[in-house]
Amino acid sequence: MVEDTLSVATLYQTYLSTLNLDIQIVSSGEAALEHLEQQSIDLMLLDLRLPDMTGMDVLKKVRARAPKVPVIFMTAHGSIEVAVEAMRAGAHDFLIKPCEADQLRITVSKAIHQTQNGKQDVLGEINQYQGFIGSSSSMQKVYKTIDSAASSKASIFITGESGTGKEVCAEAIHSVSNRSPEPFIALNCAAIPKDLIESELFGHVKGAFTGAATDRKGAAELADGGTLFLDELCEMDLDLQTKLLRFIQTGTYQKVGSSKLSAVDVRFVCATNKDPWQEVKRGRFREDLYYRLYVIPLHLPPLRDRGDDIVEIAYSLLGFTSLEENKQFGKFNQEVLRHFVAYPWPGNVRQLQNVIRNIVVLNEGEEVKMDMLPAPLDRFKVASYSEDVIDQFIDPEQNDDSKKIVPLALVERRTIERAIELCGGSIPAAATELDVSASTLYRKLEKWEKGRG
């Protein structure tokens, strides 16, 4: 960590203590470069303003001496323009001080994990792919699509319910693409007022409107050479959709208040929690824009359809949140896990994250128990079936005077299909009741489906 203010360095070292890293602190650029000559490092946290040289000067020398070492800039004097300049110069990431503990830990963990090429993560051994946790069959399809499409310039349209990780997915696409050294710029079309979004996207010139005191770069210009992520695209105003279509087709745009055409090279990744074709039919999304952007569709499954991933994500969140809140929680009661797997999670991973934080903050102990679950999970009832009920549906076609022996494979299939039916179509819930992993059921269902076809 290259930081000339000791109090700040000590604070950030405390933030990172839960990651079990060996952190060395130096206060100048020269000291950082000397340290790099003496021993190898896995990561450098670098202040932009140092007493003897600029952070950008340090970065250039680090890139020459140790090109594979990720460098994360930290500065209180930053702007997005400086961030883009740093990324183009070879920085791995960029943080504005004061850094939040959670943000700093995640950024550092992700950087080290990526340099270790998918080996053990600093937060523990978890099945992780570019920010995602889990290895269910539904997510394996997502990972395969990302790997296959990342190197292309083709537009990717991500769909999925709120909280499924669409921005994480967009960042993953950028990270594994050949554009990863260049900027990843995200623009949330639903969070920006209608009268400002054109300026946010294309920028403006001085005097373009009241309050435009200087020229300003937009997301399109900032993403030049990299990836432009348009989140909640279906919320964009129809008039601006026309200008976006022209930008996508030609690679050129006009800043607000300017007649000059500017050209950039960006890769488009879009996302929505709605059905884009239904939005087209309702007249809220341009059909020509839909066909232009919907080249590679990528659907993120809801958490309730991700089987054992739910448990894996819950354990990862529990460990991380417990460390952050200085608590002792390390495991879940089996009944709690049954609830987690059976619950439909309308808010998906975001809701699970909030539930885990609620439990950790408001309770004490080493094991999460049922009485710690917040609403609405505390009112959720997991279906339970006695052995005599199970016996009744093993072979629904049997009768008392039948001497027919049913093949074991057929009994198994009927049992699984009946369990899924009784659990309202929820495969994770059926797996819990049958005391098998959800991935086992997914594999069997996929096998039967192939046999049918």
XYZ file of C-alpha atoms in Angstrom:
453
model
C 0.000 0.000 0.000
C 1.542 3.277 -1.153
C -0.028 5.964 1.044
C 1.719 8.977 2.594
C -0.922 9.643 5.287
C -0.283 7.131 8.066
C -3.756 7.402 9.614
C -5.415 6.624 6.273
C -3.037 3.725 5.594
C -3.713 2.268 9.037
C -7.480 2.545 8.542
C -7.374 0.754 5.181
C -5.047 -1.885 6.606
C -7.693 -2.515 9.291
C -10.389 -2.799 6.623
C -8.334 -5.453 4.827
C -7.298 -7.393 7.949
C -10.157 -9.873 7.493
C -8.657 -11.061 4.195
C -5.525 -12.455 5.926
C -3.153 -10.619 3.609
C 0.436 -9.582 4.334
C 0.173 -5.806 3.853
C 3.312 -3.668 3.635
C 2.886 0.126 3.834
C 5.246 2.645 2.237
C 4.828 6.420 2.100
C 6.491 7.387 -1.184
C 6.754 6.327 -4.795
C 10.482 5.709 -4.535
C 9.988 3.443 -1.507
C 7.340 1.499 -3.430
C 9.678 0.915 -6.381
C 12.540 -0.121 -4.058
C 10.213 -2.603 -2.353
C 9.223 -4.004 -5.735
C 12.915 -4.554 -6.586
C 13.495 -6.492 -3.346
C 10.504 -8.847 -3.355
C 7.520 -9.883 -5.455
C 4.027 -8.649 -4.615
C 0.506 -9.750 -5.594
C -1.157 -6.327 -5.624
C -0.369 -2.622 -5.225
C -2.766 -0.067 -3.715
C -1.472 3.260 -4.965
C -2.299 6.830 -3.911
C -2.464 9.208 -6.873
C -0.694 12.069 -5.073
C 2.594 11.281 -3.339
C 5.279 13.566 -1.874
C 8.011 12.618 -4.376
C 6.187 11.706 -7.619
C 2.711 11.172 -9.016
C 0.916 7.860 -8.822
C 0.784 7.821 -12.641
C 4.622 7.956 -12.732
C 4.783 5.059 -10.272
C 2.282 3.097 -12.357
C 4.344 3.444 -15.538
C 7.466 2.131 -13.764
C 5.547 -0.738 -12.155
C 4.136 -1.719 -15.542
C 7.691 -1.828 -16.928
C 9.141 -3.852 -14.028
C 6.213 -6.078 -13.057
C 3.587 -5.976 -15.825
C 1.379 -8.677 -14.256
C 1.006 -6.999 -10.855
C -2.464 -5.377 -10.603
C -2.416 -1.743 -9.459
C -5.475 -0.181 -7.839
C -5.510 3.614 -7.591
C -6.900 5.318 -4.494
C -7.362 9.067 -4.488
C -9.491 11.824 -3.006
C -8.740 14.000 -6.009
C -10.230 11.774 -8.665
C -12.792 12.156 -11.353
C -14.063 9.709 -13.909
C -11.764 11.301 -16.517
C -8.741 10.578 -14.302
C -10.056 7.056 -13.733
C -10.207 6.431 -17.473
C -6.683 7.824 -17.927
C -5.409 5.527 -15.173
C -7.127 2.476 -16.655
C -5.637 3.215 -20.064
C -2.215 3.512 -18.462
C -2.591 -0.004 -17.091
C -4.350 0.362 -13.720
C -6.512 -2.587 -12.679
C -9.140 -0.505 -10.895
C -9.795 2.902 -9.362
C -11.265 3.866 -5.970
C -12.271 7.319 -4.732
C -11.284 8.049 -1.116
C -12.682 7.749 1.439
C -13.118 4.094 0.457
C -15.874 2.112 2.132
C -14.659 -1.057 3.864
C -16.921 -3.334 1.821
C -15.922 -1.740 -1.487
C -12.194 -1.893 -0.700
C -12.304 -5.547 0.387
C -14.304 -6.679 -2.645
C -12.051 -4.794 -5.078
C -8.860 -6.184 -3.535
C -10.249 -9.721 -3.296
C -11.405 -9.674 -6.916
C -8.046 -8.346 -8.173
C -6.009 -10.995 -6.350
C -8.422 -13.733 -7.387
C -8.097 -12.779 -11.051
C -4.277 -12.757 -10.915
C -4.325 -16.229 -9.382
C -6.238 -17.479 -12.474
C -9.171 -18.891 -10.599
C -7.212 -20.619 -7.827
C -8.269 -20.405 -4.184
C -9.939 -17.091 -3.463
C -8.684 -14.993 -0.555
C -12.114 -15.336 1.008
C -11.990 -19.145 0.929
C -12.541 -21.968 -1.543
C -15.718 -21.199 -3.448
C -16.920 -21.997 -6.944
C -16.480 -18.565 -8.458
C -16.498 -17.202 -11.990
C -15.731 -13.527 -12.588
C -17.719 -12.291 -9.570
C -20.427 -14.985 -9.726
C -20.663 -17.725 -7.102
C -22.108 -21.123 -7.960
C -21.767 -23.982 -10.405
C -25.373 -25.028 -11.113
C -26.202 -26.196 -14.633
C -28.183 -23.003 -15.285
C -25.170 -20.837 -14.392
C -22.751 -23.040 -16.338
C -24.745 -22.074 -19.447
C -24.279 -18.400 -18.527
C -20.512 -18.842 -18.052
C -20.237 -20.678 -21.383
C -22.096 -17.905 -23.223
C -19.859 -15.251 -21.650
C -16.680 -17.118 -22.615
C -17.926 -17.717 -26.153
C -19.153 -14.186 -26.826
C -16.639 -12.080 -24.889
C -14.052 -11.791 -27.671
C -16.656 -10.695 -30.231
C -17.838 -7.136 -30.742
C -21.428 -8.373 -31.072
C -23.943 -6.701 -28.754
C -25.083 -8.720 -25.757
C -28.540 -8.276 -24.249
C -28.796 -9.482 -20.641
C -32.225 -10.230 -19.204
C -33.204 -11.384 -15.744
C -35.185 -10.462 -12.676
C -34.069 -7.638 -10.418
C -31.217 -8.743 -8.166
C -29.885 -11.571 -10.356
C -26.565 -9.816 -11.053
C -26.913 -8.233 -14.486
C -24.181 -5.650 -13.889
C -21.891 -8.358 -12.479
C -22.547 -10.247 -15.718
C -21.718 -7.203 -17.844
C -18.458 -6.683 -15.940
C -17.618 -10.371 -16.416
C -18.097 -10.022 -20.176
C -15.751 -7.045 -20.187
C -13.180 -8.760 -17.924
C -12.730 -11.807 -20.152
C -12.781 -9.833 -23.414
C -9.787 -8.353 -25.222
C -11.167 -4.947 -24.206
C -10.491 -5.563 -20.502
C -7.548 -3.096 -20.314
C -9.894 -0.350 -21.534
C -12.748 1.297 -19.553
C -15.990 -0.360 -18.516
C -18.605 2.409 -18.258
C -22.077 1.712 -16.856
C -25.110 3.940 -17.372
C -28.388 3.219 -15.555
C -31.142 4.486 -17.848
C -33.761 4.271 -15.085
C -31.795 6.258 -12.484
C -31.137 9.388 -14.568
C -33.819 12.039 -15.187
C -35.181 12.141 -18.738
C -33.808 15.618 -19.436
C -30.255 14.663 -18.369
C -29.759 11.203 -19.807
C -28.747 12.411 -23.282
C -26.015 14.528 -21.704
C -24.919 11.576 -19.546
C -24.727 9.354 -22.625
C -23.227 11.712 -25.219
C -21.850 14.600 -23.151
C -22.455 18.314 -23.723
C -20.623 21.490 -24.655
C -20.371 24.617 -22.560
C -23.610 26.637 -22.667
C -25.706 23.801 -24.103
C -28.265 24.332 -21.347
C -28.638 26.119 -18.034
C -25.921 24.878 -15.709
C -23.606 23.620 -18.456
C -20.642 25.721 -17.340
C -17.987 23.584 -19.046
C -17.673 20.931 -21.732
C -18.431 17.474 -20.363
C -17.581 14.017 -21.634
C -20.399 11.488 -21.820
C -20.401 7.736 -21.220
C -19.899 7.046 -24.934
C -16.651 8.999 -25.078
C -15.407 7.664 -21.748
C -15.990 4.081 -22.925
C -13.983 4.551 -26.143
C -12.059 1.337 -26.790
C -13.904 -0.466 -24.009
C -17.419 -1.533 -23.049
C -20.535 0.606 -22.639
C -23.121 -1.014 -20.370
C -26.666 0.352 -20.686
C -28.638 -0.921 -17.700
C -32.466 -0.887 -17.662
C -32.395 0.089 -21.339
C -36.158 -0.329 -21.796
C -36.646 2.710 -19.526
C -34.926 5.000 -22.048
C -37.085 7.680 -23.685
C -38.183 6.798 -27.251
C -36.645 9.975 -28.723
C -33.267 9.107 -27.244
C -33.645 5.515 -28.458
C -33.619 6.948 -32.012
C -30.313 8.732 -31.360
C -28.901 5.616 -29.687
C -29.802 3.547 -32.759
C -27.965 6.005 -35.005
C -24.958 5.877 -32.674
C -24.901 2.060 -32.745
C -25.203 1.936 -36.539
C -22.569 4.564 -37.339
C -20.345 4.736 -34.260
C -20.815 8.515 -34.309
C -22.799 10.911 -32.114
C -23.233 14.589 -31.304
C -22.747 16.133 -27.912
C -25.710 18.103 -26.595
C -25.400 21.637 -27.969
C -22.865 20.694 -30.650
C -23.208 20.103 -34.400
C -19.864 18.289 -34.581
C -19.856 14.514 -35.080
C -17.625 12.481 -32.793
C -16.603 8.858 -33.410
C -15.777 6.157 -30.846
C -15.255 2.400 -30.768
C -17.362 0.770 -28.037
C -18.822 -2.662 -27.379
C -22.486 -2.528 -26.294
C -23.854 -4.615 -23.450
C -27.464 -3.943 -22.430
C -29.704 -5.208 -19.659
C -33.321 -5.116 -18.528
C -35.491 -6.848 -15.932
C -38.391 -6.767 -18.400
C -39.170 -8.838 -21.471
C -37.752 -6.611 -24.245
C -39.990 -8.089 -26.957
C -43.093 -7.398 -24.856
C -41.866 -3.802 -24.467
C -41.605 -3.617 -28.277
C -45.185 -4.872 -28.638
C -46.376 -2.293 -26.099
C -44.705 0.510 -28.041
C -42.188 1.362 -25.316
C -39.089 0.030 -27.062
C -38.147 0.555 -30.705
C -38.312 -2.630 -32.782
C -35.329 -1.659 -34.947
C -33.267 -0.967 -31.810
C -34.335 -4.329 -30.410
C -33.056 -6.182 -33.477
C -29.865 -4.130 -33.483
C -29.000 -4.939 -29.853
C -30.584 -8.358 -29.326
C -27.755 -10.184 -31.099
C -26.571 -12.454 -28.280
C -29.294 -12.907 -25.648
C -28.087 -13.932 -22.187
C -30.675 -14.768 -19.527
C -29.690 -14.840 -15.867
C -31.748 -17.436 -13.969
C -33.563 -16.406 -10.789
C -31.983 -17.584 -7.541
C -34.819 -20.059 -6.894
C -33.779 -21.976 -10.034
C -30.096 -22.205 -9.144
C -30.287 -25.236 -6.835
C -27.290 -25.722 -4.545
C -25.917 -22.317 -5.537
C -28.273 -20.833 -2.923
C -26.435 -22.609 -0.104
C -23.017 -21.771 -1.534
C -23.879 -18.087 -1.952
C -25.398 -17.977 1.551
C -22.228 -19.407 3.124
C -20.018 -16.984 1.180
C -22.154 -14.023 2.295
C -22.265 -15.263 5.891
C -18.491 -15.535 6.116
C -17.884 -12.159 4.520
C -20.559 -10.319 6.536
C -19.484 -11.926 9.825
C -15.926 -10.744 9.275
C -17.109 -7.275 8.373
C -19.402 -6.987 11.422
C -16.870 -8.690 13.737
C -19.277 -11.536 14.529
C -18.673 -15.276 15.023
C -21.259 -16.788 12.657
C -19.865 -19.629 10.576
C -22.674 -22.070 9.775
C -26.415 -22.485 9.238
C -28.841 -24.792 11.006
C -30.108 -27.488 8.598
C -33.676 -26.237 8.948
C -32.526 -22.765 7.924
C -30.873 -24.201 4.805
C -34.104 -26.047 3.964
C -35.889 -22.694 4.175
C -33.292 -21.006 1.976
C -33.571 -23.682 -0.733
C -37.383 -23.818 -0.694
C -38.026 -20.057 -0.477
C -38.789 -18.436 -3.893
C -36.495 -15.371 -3.386
C -38.409 -12.716 -5.341
C -35.516 -10.303 -4.722
C -32.921 -12.909 -5.768
C -29.272 -12.576 -4.671
C -29.802 -8.997 -3.498
C -32.561 -10.170 -1.152
C -30.425 -13.058 0.148
C -27.607 -10.605 0.821
C -29.946 -8.345 2.812
C -31.311 -11.315 4.797
C -27.805 -12.474 5.749
C -26.786 -8.972 6.829
C -29.962 -8.603 8.920
C -29.218 -11.910 10.690
C -25.571 -11.083 11.374
C -26.173 -7.530 12.586
C -29.116 -8.275 14.896
C -27.957 -11.587 16.414
C -25.055 -13.254 18.195
C -23.674 -16.784 17.993
C -21.844 -19.195 15.713
C -24.843 -20.880 14.061
C -27.768 -19.228 12.267
C -31.011 -20.669 13.679
C -34.668 -20.463 12.674
C -35.613 -17.836 15.271
C -33.076 -15.453 13.676
C -34.775 -15.357 10.264
C -36.294 -11.948 9.436
C -39.629 -11.352 7.699
C -40.898 -12.672 5.359
C -38.757 -15.830 5.726
C -39.891 -16.343 9.317
C -43.469 -16.797 8.072
C -42.577 -19.048 5.142
C -43.650 -22.675 5.555
C -41.591 -25.426 3.949
C -43.740 -28.299 2.693
C -43.168 -31.508 4.631
C -44.382 -34.938 3.626
C -44.573 -37.975 5.875
C -43.319 -41.412 4.806
C -46.831 -42.733 4.187
C -47.521 -39.874 1.761
C -44.231 -40.610 -0.005
C -45.201 -44.295 -0.253
C -48.452 -43.291 -1.940
C -46.798 -41.443 -4.797
C -43.858 -43.778 -5.486
C -46.058 -45.769 -7.889
C -49.406 -43.983 -8.418
C -50.553 -46.681 -10.846
C -50.298 -49.544 -8.361
C -53.390 -51.258 -6.913
C -53.796 -53.702 -4.051
C -54.128 -56.874 -6.157
C -51.328 -56.055 -8.585
C -48.268 -58.334 -8.560
C -46.397 -56.191 -11.066
C -42.783 -55.338 -10.207
C -41.925 -51.795 -11.227
C -38.322 -51.256 -12.504
C -36.220 -49.266 -10.029
C -35.363 -46.595 -12.611
C -39.055 -45.994 -13.263
C -39.805 -45.812 -9.533
C -37.040 -43.226 -9.158
C -38.345 -41.144 -12.042
C -41.930 -41.231 -10.777
C -40.745 -40.320 -7.282
C -38.778 -37.319 -8.522
C -41.496 -36.067 -10.875
C -44.161 -36.440 -8.181
C -41.982 -34.635 -5.617
C -41.494 -31.710 -7.997
C -45.245 -31.594 -8.606
C -46.029 -31.583 -4.868
C -43.465 -28.827 -4.318
C -45.211 -26.557 -6.790
C -42.653 -27.071 -9.543
C -39.680 -26.031 -7.392
C -36.757 -28.348 -8.121
C -34.628 -27.059 -5.186
C -37.551 -27.649 -2.792
C -38.110 -31.143 -4.183
C -34.408 -31.898 -3.796
C -34.583 -30.841 -0.146
C -37.549 -33.133 0.507
C -35.859 -36.049 -1.276
C -32.595 -35.393 0.606
C -30.505 -35.065 -2.570
C -28.736 -32.145 -4.189
C -30.684 -30.019 -6.652
C -27.885 -30.519 -9.191
C -28.634 -34.270 -9.091
C -32.255 -33.622 -10.050
C -31.258 -31.181 -12.793
C -28.922 -33.799 -14.302
C -31.592 -36.508 -14.226
C -34.237 -34.226 -15.730
C -31.848 -33.190 -18.480
C -31.050 -36.859 -19.189
C -34.738 -37.780 -19.408
C -35.446 -34.798 -21.649
C -32.674 -35.871 -24.051
C -34.022 -39.434 -24.037
C -37.454 -38.114 -24.911
C -36.058 -36.099 -27.831
